[in-house]
mmCIF file of C-alpha atoms in Angstrom:
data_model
loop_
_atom_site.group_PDB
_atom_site.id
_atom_site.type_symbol
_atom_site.label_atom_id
_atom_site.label_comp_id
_atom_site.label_asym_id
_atom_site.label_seq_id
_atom_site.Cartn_x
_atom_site.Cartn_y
_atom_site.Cartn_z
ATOM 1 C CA UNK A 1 123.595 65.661 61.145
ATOM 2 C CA UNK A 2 124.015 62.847 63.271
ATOM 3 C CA UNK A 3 126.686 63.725 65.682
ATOM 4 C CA UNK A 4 128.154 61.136 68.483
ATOM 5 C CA UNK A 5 131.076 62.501 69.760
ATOM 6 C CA UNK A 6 132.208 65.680 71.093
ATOM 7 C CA UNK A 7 133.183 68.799 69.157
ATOM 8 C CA UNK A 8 136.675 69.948 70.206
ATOM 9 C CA UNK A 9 138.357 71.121 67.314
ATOM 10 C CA UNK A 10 138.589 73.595 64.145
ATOM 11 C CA UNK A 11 138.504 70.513 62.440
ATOM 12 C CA UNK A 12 135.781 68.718 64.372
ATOM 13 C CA UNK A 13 134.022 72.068 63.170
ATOM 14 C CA UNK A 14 133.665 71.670 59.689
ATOM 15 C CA UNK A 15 133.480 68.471 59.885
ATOM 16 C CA UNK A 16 130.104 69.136 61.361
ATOM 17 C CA UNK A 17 129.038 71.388 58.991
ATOM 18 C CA UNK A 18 129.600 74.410 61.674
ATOM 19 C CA UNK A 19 131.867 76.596 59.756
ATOM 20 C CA UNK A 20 133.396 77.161 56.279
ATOM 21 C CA UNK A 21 136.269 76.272 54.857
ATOM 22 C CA UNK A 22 136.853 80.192 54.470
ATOM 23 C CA UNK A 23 136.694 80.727 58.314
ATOM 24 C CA UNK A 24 138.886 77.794 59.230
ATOM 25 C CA UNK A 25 142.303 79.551 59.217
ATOM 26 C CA UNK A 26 141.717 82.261 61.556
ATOM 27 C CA UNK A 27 139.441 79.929 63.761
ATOM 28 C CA UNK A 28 142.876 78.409 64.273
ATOM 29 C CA UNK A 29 143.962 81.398 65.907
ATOM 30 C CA UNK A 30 140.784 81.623 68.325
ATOM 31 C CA UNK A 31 141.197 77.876 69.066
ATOM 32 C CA UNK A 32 145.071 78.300 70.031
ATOM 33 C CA UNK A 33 143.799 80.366 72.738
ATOM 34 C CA UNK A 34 140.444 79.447 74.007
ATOM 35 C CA UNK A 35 138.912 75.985 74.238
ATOM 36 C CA UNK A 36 135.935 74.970 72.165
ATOM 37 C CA UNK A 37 133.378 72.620 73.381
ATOM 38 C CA UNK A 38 130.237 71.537 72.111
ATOM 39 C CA UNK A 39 128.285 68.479 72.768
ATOM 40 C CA UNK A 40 126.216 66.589 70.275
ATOM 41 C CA UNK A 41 123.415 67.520 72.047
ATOM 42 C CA UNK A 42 124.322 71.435 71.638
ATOM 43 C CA UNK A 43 125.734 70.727 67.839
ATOM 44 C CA UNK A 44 122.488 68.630 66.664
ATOM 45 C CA UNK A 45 120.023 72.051 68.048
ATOM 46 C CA UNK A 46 122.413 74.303 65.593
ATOM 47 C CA UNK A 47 120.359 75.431 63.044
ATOM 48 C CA UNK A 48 123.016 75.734 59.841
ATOM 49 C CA UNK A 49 120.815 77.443 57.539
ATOM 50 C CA UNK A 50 120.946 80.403 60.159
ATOM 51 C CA UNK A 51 124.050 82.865 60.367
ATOM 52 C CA UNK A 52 122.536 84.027 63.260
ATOM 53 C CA UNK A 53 121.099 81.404 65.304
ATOM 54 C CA UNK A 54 121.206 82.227 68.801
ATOM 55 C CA UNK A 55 123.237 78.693 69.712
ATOM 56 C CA UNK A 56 125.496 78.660 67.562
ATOM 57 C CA UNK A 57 126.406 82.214 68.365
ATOM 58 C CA UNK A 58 127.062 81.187 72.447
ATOM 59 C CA UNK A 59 129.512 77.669 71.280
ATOM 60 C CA UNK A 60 130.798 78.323 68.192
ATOM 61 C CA UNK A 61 133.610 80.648 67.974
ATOM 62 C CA UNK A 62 134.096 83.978 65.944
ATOM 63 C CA UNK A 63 137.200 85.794 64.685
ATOM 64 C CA UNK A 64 135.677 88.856 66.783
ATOM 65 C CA UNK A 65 137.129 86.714 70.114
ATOM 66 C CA UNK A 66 140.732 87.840 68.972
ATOM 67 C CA UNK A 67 139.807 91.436 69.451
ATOM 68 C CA UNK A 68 140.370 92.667 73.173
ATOM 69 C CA UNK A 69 139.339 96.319 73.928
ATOM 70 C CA UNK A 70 141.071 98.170 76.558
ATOM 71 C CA UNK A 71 138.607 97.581 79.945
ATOM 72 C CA UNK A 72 138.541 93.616 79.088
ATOM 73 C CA UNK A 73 140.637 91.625 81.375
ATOM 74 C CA UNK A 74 141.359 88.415 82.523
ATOM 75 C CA UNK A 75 140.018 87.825 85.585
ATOM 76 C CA UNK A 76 137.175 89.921 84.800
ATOM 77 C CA UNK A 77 135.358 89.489 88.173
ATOM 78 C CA UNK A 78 138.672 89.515 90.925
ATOM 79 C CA UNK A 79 138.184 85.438 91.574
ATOM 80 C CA UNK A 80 141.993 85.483 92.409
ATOM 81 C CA UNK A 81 142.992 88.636 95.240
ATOM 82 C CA UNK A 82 139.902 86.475 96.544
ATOM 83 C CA UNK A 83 141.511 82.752 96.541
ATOM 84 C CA UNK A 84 143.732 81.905 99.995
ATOM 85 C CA UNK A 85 144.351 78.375 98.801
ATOM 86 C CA UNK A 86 144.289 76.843 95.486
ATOM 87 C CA UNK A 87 140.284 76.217 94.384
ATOM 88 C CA UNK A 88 138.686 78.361 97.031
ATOM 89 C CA UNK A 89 137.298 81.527 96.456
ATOM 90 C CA UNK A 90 136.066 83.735 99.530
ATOM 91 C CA UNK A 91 134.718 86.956 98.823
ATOM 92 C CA UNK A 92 131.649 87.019 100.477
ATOM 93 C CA UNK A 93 131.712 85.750 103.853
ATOM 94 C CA UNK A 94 129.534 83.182 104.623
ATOM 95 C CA UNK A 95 129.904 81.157 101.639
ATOM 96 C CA UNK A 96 132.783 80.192 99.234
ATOM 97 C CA UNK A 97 133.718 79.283 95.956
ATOM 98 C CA UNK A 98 135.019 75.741 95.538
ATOM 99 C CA UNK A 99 136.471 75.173 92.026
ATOM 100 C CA UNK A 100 137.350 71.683 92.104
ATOM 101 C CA UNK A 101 137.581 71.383 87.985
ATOM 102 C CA UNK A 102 138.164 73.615 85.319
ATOM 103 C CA UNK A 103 136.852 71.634 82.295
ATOM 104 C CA UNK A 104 133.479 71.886 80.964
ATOM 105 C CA UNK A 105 131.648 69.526 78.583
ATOM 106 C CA UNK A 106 130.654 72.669 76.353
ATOM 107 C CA UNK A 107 132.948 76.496 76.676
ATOM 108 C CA UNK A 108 130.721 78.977 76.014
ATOM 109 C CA UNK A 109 132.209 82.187 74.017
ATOM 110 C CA UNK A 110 131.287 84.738 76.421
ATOM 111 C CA UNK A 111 132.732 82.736 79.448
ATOM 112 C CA UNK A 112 134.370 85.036 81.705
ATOM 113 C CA UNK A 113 136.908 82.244 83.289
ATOM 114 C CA UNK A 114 137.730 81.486 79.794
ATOM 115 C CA UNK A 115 141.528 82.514 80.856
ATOM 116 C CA UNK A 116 141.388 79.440 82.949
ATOM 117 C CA UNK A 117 139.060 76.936 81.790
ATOM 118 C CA UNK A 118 139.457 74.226 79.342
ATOM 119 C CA UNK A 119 142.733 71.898 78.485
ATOM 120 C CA UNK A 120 145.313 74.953 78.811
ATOM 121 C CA UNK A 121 143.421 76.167 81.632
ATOM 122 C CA UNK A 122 143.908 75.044 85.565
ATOM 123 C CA UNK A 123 142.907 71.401 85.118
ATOM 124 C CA UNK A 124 141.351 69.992 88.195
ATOM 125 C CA UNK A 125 142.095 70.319 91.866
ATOM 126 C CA UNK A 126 145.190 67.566 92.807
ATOM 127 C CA UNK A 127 144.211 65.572 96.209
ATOM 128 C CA UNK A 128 146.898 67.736 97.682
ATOM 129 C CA UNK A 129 145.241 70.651 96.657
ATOM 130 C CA UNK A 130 141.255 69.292 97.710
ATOM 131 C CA UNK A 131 142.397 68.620 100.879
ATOM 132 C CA UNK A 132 144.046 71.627 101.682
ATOM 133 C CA UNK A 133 140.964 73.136 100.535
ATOM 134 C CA UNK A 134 138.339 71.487 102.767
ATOM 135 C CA UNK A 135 140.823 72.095 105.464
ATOM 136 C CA UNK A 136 140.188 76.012 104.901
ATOM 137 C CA UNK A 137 136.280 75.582 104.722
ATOM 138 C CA UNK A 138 136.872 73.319 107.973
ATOM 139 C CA UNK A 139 138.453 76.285 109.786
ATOM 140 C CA UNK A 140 136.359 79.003 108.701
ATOM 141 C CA UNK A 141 133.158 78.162 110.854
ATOM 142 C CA UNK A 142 131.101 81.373 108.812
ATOM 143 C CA UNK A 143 131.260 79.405 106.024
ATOM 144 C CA UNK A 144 127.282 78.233 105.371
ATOM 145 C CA UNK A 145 127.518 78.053 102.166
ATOM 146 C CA UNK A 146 129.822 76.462 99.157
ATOM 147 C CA UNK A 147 129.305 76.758 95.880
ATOM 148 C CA UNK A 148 130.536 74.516 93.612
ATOM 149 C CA UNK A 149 131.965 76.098 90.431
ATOM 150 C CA UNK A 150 134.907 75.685 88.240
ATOM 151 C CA UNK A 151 135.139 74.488 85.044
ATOM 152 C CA UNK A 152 131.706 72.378 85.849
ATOM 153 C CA UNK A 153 131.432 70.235 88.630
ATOM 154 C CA UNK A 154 129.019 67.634 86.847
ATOM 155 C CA UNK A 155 131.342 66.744 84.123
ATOM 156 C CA UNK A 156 133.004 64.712 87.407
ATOM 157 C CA UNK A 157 131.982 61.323 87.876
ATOM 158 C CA UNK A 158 130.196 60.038 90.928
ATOM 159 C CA UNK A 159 132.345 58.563 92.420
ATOM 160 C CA UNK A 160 134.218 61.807 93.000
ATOM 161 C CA UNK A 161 131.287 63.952 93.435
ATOM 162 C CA UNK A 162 130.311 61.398 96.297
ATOM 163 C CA UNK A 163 133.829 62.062 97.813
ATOM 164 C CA UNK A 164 133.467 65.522 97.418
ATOM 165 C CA UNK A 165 130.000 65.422 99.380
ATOM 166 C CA UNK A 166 131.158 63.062 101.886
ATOM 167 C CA UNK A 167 133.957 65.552 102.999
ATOM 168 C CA UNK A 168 131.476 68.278 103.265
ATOM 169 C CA UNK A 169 128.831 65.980 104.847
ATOM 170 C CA UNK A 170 131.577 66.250 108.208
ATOM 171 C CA UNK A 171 131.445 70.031 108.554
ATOM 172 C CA UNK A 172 128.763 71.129 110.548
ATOM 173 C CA UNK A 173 129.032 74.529 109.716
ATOM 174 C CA UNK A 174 128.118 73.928 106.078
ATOM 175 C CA UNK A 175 124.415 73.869 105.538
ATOM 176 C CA UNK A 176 123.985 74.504 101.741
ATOM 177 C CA UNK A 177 125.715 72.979 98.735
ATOM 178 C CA UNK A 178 125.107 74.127 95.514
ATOM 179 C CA UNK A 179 126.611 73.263 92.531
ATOM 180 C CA UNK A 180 126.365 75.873 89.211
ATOM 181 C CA UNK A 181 126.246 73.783 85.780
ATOM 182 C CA UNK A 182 125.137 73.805 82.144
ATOM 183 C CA UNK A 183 125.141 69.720 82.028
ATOM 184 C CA UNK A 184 120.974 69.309 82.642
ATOM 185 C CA UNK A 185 120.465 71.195 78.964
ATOM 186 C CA UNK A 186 124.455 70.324 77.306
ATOM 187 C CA UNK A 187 124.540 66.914 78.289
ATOM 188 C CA UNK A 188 121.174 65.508 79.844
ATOM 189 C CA UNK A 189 121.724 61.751 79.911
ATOM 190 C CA UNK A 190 124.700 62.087 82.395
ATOM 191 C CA UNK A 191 122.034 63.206 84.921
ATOM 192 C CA UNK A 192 121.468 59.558 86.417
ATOM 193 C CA UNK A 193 120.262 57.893 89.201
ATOM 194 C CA UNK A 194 124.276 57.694 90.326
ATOM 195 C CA UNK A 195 124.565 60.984 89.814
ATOM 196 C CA UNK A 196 121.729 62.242 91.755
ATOM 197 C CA UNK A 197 122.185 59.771 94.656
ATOM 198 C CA UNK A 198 126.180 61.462 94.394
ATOM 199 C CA UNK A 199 124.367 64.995 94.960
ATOM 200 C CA UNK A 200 122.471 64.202 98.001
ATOM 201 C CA UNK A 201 125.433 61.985 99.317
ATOM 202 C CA UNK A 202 126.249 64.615 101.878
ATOM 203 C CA UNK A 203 123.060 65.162 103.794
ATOM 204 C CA UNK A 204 122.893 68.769 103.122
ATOM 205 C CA UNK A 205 120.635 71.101 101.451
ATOM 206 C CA UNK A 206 122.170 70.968 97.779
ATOM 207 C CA UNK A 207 120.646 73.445 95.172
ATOM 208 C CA UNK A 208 121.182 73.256 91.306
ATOM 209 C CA UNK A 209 121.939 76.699 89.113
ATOM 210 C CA UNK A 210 121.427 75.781 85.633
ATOM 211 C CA UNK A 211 122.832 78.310 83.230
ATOM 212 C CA UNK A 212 120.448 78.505 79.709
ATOM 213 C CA UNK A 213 120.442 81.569 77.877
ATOM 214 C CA UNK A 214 117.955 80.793 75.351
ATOM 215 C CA UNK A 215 114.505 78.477 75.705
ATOM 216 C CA UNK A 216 115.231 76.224 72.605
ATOM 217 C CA UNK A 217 118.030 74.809 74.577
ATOM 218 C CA UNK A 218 115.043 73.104 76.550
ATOM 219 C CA UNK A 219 114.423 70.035 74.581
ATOM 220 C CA UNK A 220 112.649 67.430 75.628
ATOM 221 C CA UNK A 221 116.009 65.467 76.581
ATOM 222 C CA UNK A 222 116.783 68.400 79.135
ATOM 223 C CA UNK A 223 113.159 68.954 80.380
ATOM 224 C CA UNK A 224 113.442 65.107 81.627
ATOM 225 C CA UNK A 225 116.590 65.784 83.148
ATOM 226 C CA UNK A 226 115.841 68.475 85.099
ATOM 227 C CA UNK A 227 112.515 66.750 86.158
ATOM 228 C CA UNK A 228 114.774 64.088 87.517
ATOM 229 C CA UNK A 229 116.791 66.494 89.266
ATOM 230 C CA UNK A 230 113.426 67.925 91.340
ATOM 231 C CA UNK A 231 112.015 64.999 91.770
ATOM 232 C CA UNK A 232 114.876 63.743 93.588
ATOM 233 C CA UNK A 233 114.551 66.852 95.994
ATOM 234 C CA UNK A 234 116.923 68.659 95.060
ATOM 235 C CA UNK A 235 115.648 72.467 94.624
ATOM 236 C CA UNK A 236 116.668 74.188 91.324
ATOM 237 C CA UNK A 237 117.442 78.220 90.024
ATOM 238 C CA UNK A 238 118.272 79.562 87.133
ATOM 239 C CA UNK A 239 121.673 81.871 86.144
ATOM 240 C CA UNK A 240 121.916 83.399 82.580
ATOM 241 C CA UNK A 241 123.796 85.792 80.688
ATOM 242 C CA UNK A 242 122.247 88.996 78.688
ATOM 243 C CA UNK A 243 123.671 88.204 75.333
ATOM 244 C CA UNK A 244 123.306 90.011 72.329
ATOM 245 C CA UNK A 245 122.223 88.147 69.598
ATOM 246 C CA UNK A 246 121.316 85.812 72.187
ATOM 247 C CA UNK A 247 118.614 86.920 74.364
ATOM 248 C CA UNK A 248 118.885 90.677 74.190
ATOM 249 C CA UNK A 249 115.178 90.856 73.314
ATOM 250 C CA UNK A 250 112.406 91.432 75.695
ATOM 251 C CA UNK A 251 110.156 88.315 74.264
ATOM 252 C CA UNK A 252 113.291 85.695 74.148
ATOM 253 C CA UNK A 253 113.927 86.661 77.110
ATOM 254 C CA UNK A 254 110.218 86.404 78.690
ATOM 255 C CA UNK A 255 110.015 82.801 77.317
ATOM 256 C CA UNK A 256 113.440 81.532 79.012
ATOM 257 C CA UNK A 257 112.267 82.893 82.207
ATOM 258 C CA UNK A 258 108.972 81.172 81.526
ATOM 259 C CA UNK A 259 110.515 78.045 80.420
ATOM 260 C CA UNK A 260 112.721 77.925 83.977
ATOM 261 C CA UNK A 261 109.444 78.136 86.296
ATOM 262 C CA UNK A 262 107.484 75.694 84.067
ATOM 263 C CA UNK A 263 110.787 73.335 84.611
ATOM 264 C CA UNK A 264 110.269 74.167 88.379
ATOM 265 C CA UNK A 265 113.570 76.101 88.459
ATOM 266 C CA UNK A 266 113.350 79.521 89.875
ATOM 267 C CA UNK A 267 114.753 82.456 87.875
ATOM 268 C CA UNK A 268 117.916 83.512 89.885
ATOM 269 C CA UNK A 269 120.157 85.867 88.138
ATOM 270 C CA UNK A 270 120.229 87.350 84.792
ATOM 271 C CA UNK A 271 124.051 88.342 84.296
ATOM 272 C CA UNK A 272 124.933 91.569 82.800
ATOM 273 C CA UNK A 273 128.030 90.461 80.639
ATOM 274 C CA UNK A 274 131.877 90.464 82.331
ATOM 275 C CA UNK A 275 134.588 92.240 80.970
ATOM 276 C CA UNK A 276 136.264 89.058 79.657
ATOM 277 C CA UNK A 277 138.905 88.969 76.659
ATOM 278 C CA UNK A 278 137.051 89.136 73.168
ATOM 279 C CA UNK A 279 133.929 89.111 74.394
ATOM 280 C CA UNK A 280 133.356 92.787 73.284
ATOM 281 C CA UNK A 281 130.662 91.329 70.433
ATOM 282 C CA UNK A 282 128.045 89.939 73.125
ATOM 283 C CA UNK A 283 127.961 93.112 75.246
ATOM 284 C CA UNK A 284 125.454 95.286 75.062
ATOM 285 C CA UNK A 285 125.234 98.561 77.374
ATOM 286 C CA UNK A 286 123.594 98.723 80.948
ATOM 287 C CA UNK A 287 121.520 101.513 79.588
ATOM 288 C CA UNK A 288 120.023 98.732 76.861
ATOM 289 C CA UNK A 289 119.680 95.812 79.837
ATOM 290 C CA UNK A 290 117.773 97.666 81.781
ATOM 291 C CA UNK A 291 115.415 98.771 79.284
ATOM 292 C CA UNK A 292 114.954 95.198 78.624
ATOM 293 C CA UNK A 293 114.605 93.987 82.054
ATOM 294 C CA UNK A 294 112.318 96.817 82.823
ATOM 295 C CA UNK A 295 110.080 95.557 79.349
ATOM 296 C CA UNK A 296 109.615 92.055 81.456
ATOM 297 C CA UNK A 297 107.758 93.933 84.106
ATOM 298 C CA UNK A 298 104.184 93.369 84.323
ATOM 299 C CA UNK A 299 104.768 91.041 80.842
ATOM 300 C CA UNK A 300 105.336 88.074 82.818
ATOM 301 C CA UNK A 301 104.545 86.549 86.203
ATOM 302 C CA UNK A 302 106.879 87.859 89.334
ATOM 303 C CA UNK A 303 107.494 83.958 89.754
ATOM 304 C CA UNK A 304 109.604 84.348 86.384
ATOM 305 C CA UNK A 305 111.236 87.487 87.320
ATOM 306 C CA UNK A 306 115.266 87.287 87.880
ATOM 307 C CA UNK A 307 117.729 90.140 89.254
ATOM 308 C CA UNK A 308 119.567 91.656 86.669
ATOM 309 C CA UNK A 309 122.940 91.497 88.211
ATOM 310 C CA UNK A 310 126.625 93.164 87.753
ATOM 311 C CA UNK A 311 129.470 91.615 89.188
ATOM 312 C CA UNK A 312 131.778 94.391 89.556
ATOM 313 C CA UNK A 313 135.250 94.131 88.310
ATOM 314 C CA UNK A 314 138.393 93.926 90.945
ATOM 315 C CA UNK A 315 136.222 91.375 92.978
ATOM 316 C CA UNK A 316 133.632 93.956 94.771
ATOM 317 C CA UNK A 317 131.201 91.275 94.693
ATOM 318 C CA UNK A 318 127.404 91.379 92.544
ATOM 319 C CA UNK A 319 125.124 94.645 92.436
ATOM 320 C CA UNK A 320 121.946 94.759 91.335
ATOM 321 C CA UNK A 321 121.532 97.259 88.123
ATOM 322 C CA UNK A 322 118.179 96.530 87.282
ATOM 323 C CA UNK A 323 116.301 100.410 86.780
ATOM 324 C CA UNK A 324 114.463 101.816 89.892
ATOM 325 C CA UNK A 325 111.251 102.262 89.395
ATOM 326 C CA UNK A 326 110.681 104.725 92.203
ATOM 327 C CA UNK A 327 112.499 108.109 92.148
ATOM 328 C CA UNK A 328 112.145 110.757 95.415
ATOM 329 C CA UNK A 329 110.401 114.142 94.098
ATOM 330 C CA UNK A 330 110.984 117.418 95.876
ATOM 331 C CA UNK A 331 108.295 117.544 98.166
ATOM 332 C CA UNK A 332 109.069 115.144 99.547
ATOM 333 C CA UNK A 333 107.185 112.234 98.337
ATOM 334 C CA UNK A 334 107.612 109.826 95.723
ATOM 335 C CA UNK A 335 106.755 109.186 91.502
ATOM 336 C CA UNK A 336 106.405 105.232 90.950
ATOM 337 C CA UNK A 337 106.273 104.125 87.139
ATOM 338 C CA UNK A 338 103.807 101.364 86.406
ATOM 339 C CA UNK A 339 104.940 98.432 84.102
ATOM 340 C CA UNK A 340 103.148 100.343 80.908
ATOM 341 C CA UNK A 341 105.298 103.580 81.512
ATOM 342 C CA UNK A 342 102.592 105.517 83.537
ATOM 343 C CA UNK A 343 103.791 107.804 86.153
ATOM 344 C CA UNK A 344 101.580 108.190 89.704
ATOM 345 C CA UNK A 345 102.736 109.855 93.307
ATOM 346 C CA UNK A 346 103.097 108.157 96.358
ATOM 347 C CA UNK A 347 101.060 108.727 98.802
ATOM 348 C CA UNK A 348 98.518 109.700 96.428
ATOM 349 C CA UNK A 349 97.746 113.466 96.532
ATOM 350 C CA UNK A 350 94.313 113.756 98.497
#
């Protein structure tokens, strides 16, 4: 179908061909709490003829979001004991958060700010607000690092990514800016010259993390806009989610990794998924991500290779949870698995 304008709406839905009329009444219910988002560039790679395509499943949403289990909550990750002002979020300490939006052009299912994202979320940061915010990072001379988050900072325009640059371009202390986005592979053509040129306004080092979860969201639209994004100098990594019915398969997965490095984006982290509200039907166990993660070794280049991550919930901050491959025996030395299961000591006896 040709679609031109955003998907926002139950109705906007079926108009589209997304869901049935059967499903329409209790997507009401989903809608009336979280956003939906999808961009014609997301809705026109939907295949319809498949109940379980893997992009539909992350954009379009399922009655299974109004079921919360017990552990879920809804700031899965602790962003807010970790927030002294309004935007900022400090947990590690030499870099911040800096949330100066929280609307996205697409809202994934699984999102675990989905409590505050989107139009009934915590709309973007008032000047008041901004400025009290630079004025912490200002005053905080460890800060090296800030990440720009939300909500997605490249649904701003350039003008006010510009202003937010040129603020940051006056603190010494900052080094690195990076920004965290799904807009290269949702929404390519916004990544312009003006854009770019907005990016590298500051005079820092400014990385991109693109979040994909799946390689078909690589069309040739986003491939081009990424290249324009590394061309321009700006250095590129990957984030993504383990999803199931996503991604939760060893080969999927090997391909988006594959797919990042041949973009000339470096895979970064692979998420295990947060304990957001209704997002019980993408989880799958730690025990089944690491088997998965582990499958990737010696299948595909260490260039490809990303840390399978937790972030733990209360705001302790990420872990990595990918298997060991090394275990201490008890004499003393060591048993090291090779990527095809086979088990050998360390030192080698003799």
């Amino acid at each position: 179908m040709n679609i031109v304008r955003p998907i926002k709406s139950v109705d906007d839905l079926s108009s589209a061909g997304l869901i049935g009329d059967a499903d329409r009444l209790a997507l009401e219910d989903v809608a009336a709490r979280y956003a939906i988002g999808l961009t014609p560039s997301i809705a026109a790679l939907i295949d319809r003829a498949d109940p379980a395509d893997p992009i539909a499943r992350q954009f379009v949403p399922d009655v299974s979001e109004l079921q919360t289990t017990p552990e879920e909550r809804d700031d899965p990750i602790g962003d807010l004991p970790h927030s002294p002002v309004e935007g900022i979020v400090h947990r590690y300490p030499d870099r911040v958060l800096l949330k100066a939006v929280h609307v996205c052009p697409v809202y994934c299912r699984f999102c675990f700010r989905r409590e505050m994202v989107g139009p009934q979320g915590l709309g973007t940061l008032e000047p008041e607000a901004m400025k009290a915010a630079f004025d912490y990072i200002r005053q905080h001379d460890e800060i090296w690092e800030v990440i720009l988050t939300g909500g997605d900072p490249l649904i701003l325009s350039p003008r006010r990514l510009e202003d937010i640059m040129r603020e940051l371009s006056a603190i010494d202390h900052v080094k690195i800016v990076r920004f965290h986005t799904r807009v290269p592979v949702v929404d390519p053509r916004k990544i312009d010259v003006a854009l770019i040129d907005a990016l590298k306004a500051s005079g820092k080092t400014v990385y991109i993390a693109l979040h994909a979860n799946h390689p078909r969201e690589f069309t040739a639209e986003a491939r081009a806009a990424c290249a324009r994004i590394v061309d321009a100098g700006i250095v590129m990594i990957s984030q993504s989610v383990l999803l199931k019915g996503v991604n939760n398969d060893a080969d999927v997965l090997a391909s988006l990794m594959k797919t990042f490095v041949e973009n000339r984006i470096k895979p970064y982290y692979l998420h295990h998924p947060d304990l957001a509200p209704g997002t019980s039907h993408f989880r799958l166990s730690i025990e089944e991500g690491q088997a998965i993660v582990a499958a990737l070794r010696g299948r595909i280049s260490g260039l490809c290779q990303p840390a399978y991550i937790l972030d733990i919930p209360g705001g302790y901050g990420k872990t990595v949870i990918a298997e060991s491959g090394v275990r201490k025996t008890a004499d003393g030395c060591f048993s090291v698995s090779d990527y095809r299961g086979g088990e050998h000591s360390y030192p080698p006896a003799g």
